[in-house]
């Protein structure tokens, strides 16, 4: 047995082959390039110190920024005096070379005479700050009689390597898994390997400690990757889409597109990070495919995977994680000798960690050595045995363990897979549980992640097994390390180790009670979701409550899979789909929501509860609208739900669904549809007589009248909705589809912009963005308010809000809003005189929005594109583009944007090398007339100023003055806006200001 252990001690990073590289060769492999110019030349020459492209030096866990004069470790600033910092720079400049004391003094104190004692004082402070000599880390050595040498490998990194390496979230790396024993060399070896290799797989059997080592490497590498280390637990995932989603979520990106891999790859392409993918073996092919794409498509990304089998990818380096070294079969070993081996130290450490005052005696040392050998040095198996030893004692544990392992030894001789060692340990542990402990362990294995005692009771309690029985058994299973626990602010939660859960789940299936427990599990999940549906969206609810519910996402998915499976229940499936929809929507899992709602509709029977039908159809409409665009399927789903609500006289649901349809028609700029739905909402609100319902109806009416260009009526309804009902100030989004208040605020902001109340417009725009907490509400508020900042030429605010829109829409993969962000970026580039780039982005955005039937921002983009084309002497294309848009607006009775389009058409005729002045005048006069009909004072003034500019060019100054003066006089605010400043200057020049 011992020889087998030693044979397995061969370890190294190697190219995929049957050969295993020895540890000495591994070190040679990593350090053979020590004379490479990148490492050997002075890290920072005098010229380079002033260059912003050579400001970072990495060594060990430290990140030195010369320009900022900062030293960081794991993202934290290390306090360092100025002289100590200069000494560090001087030594690193000649890393690997001896720097004399005189040379150091000359560099650090160039104009001062100091004694060597001052140098020693600051060197001592520097060594203390670096932790030099601690835990085997050595950075600075004193060469007797000659000077000092910086001996740690260093790497220079240009600033641009990390200048644009921002992620939507900080590292999600979990804490290290307890005190690690016997793995320091492995961690250092892998960490160094990642400096030259981009894909490393930690290979080993179940329970060997792959996750522990991977997390330790991740923490050690935080400085190497500027904190961009992200962890993904693959074990809880079931398919490729979930893998992509989990990886995206880990880095802060919500990939919801049909092909989420493209979104993920595009996001990572220009960034530098370390991705730690844990427990890949059960989805090895799918994980390998994703890793391969990231490896070749994102050159700055390194990947550390753990698996029981290699990924078999080009460029992969495999690190075979060996068992912990075990004491050999040697008589007379003392406790000190046995404890020199990490497997024995782990065994003793885990016993004492359970509260025992255990101290290994010389008498028991050989027994512990035997246990470690028989467990093949596998850490998890040792920990499980230590848990038993804390109860039964070391000698009794060895006796109980021996028989089970004798059987397993024969199994290995017939090529039984090595992971059976852990199965044997788990079999043995399971055999020594009481019957009630076995029942509880089997039944809680239905949970995919953390669960509470309440959850345990929900699946395990039944006649003959009471609450006290389950509670006591759960506690005993925690004591025996078969269930893990963690203390949180909300109380204690539990989780089975992945291997334990897999083992217990097999036992559950073998017991024949899987379907019974799965039904209980599904009912528990339904009850949990229904009891907390408000908290998922409520802007005032505790974030902790919402977070605790979202931790059950894996259980929601598994419950849905079972409910919709061949052994599931239609009743539970419908109820669960309706309840889960709110969770998916609150987490912006739009495609997943869509898919489950479609499955529910396919399975729906006539006797399905109406409230569940309405929720399913409404959630389908929402997920389709925000993930794909404004298709007819969205309207059909809303109408189906609305028909059910009307049939059952459910006025609450009617108003909710009408507000959803109102949103749909507003996005289409369907004026007639928006008004018709708003009037229906008003009728429902009158029936209920509820002031809150009246406020919702007012909000819908205000938005409809805004689309009609009736701004004063729109403002009256919107302000009455916002200030007349306290509940609308914080209305629950789950009831009224992502916060009607936010919608009312941005429409009110736009209406005040049109009517020339520019100060109020800016104030309401800021409120709309500030109060929009859900990603969809935020994107909508940003999209609808940004044109106001373009109008007043506030480029700083445009860049700020545009960046926020781009990050939010990309993070949550809200495709319509990403298309709009593209067009807004184009407008912004044009304002920066980067016209060709801006035109290209505008064209692409318009094409995408056309495909998604999203009309609201189209006229803004058409107007900007037409004017830009005209300035490039492409007038024919510009005019044709505007004419097509005007025809479409008039056909759909969409009068609101028409003044803006005629203004753009007039400018298209006015700009270019050969202006068509008369045509320009006609269009600008038409724009003024249409704007006047809508009380759109801001547009009337801008068209008037452009017309006045033409007239002044013909020396018709008085005529220009007479045109602008009465328009300007109707303004009561916003006098700092560019148009009003221009009007005031024009009038002042002619003596009429």
Coordinates of C-alpha atoms in Angstrom, one line a residue, residues 180-189 207-210 212-213 216-217 319-325 342 345 377-379:
X180 CA -4.5 24.2 4.4
X181 CA -1.9 21.5 5.3
X182 CA 0.7 20.1 3.1
X183 CA -0.1 22.0 0.0
X184 CA 2.1 25.1 0.1
X185 CA 4.5 23.8 -2.5
X186 CA 1.7 22.9 -4.8
X187 CA 0.2 26.3 -4.5
X188 CA 3.4 28.1 -5.2
X189 CA 4.2 25.8 -8.1
X207 CA -11.6 14.4 -2.2
X208 CA -7.9 15.0 -3.1
X209 CA -8.2 18.7 -2.2
X210 CA -8.4 20.3 -5.7
X212 CA -8.7 23.9 -1.6
X213 CA -5.6 24.3 -3.6
X216 CA -5.4 29.1 -2.3
X217 CA -3.8 29.7 -5.7
X319 CA -0.9 19.6 -12.6
X320 CA -1.4 16.2 -11.0
X321 CA -2.3 16.9 -7.4
X322 CA -0.9 14.0 -5.5
X323 CA -2.1 12.6 -2.2
X324 CA -0.7 14.0 0.9
X325 CA 2.6 12.3 1.9
X342 CA 1.1 16.3 6.2
X345 CA -0.9 16.6 10.6
X377 CA -3.5 10.3 1.8
X378 CA -6.8 11.7 0.3
X379 CA -7.6 14.8 2.4

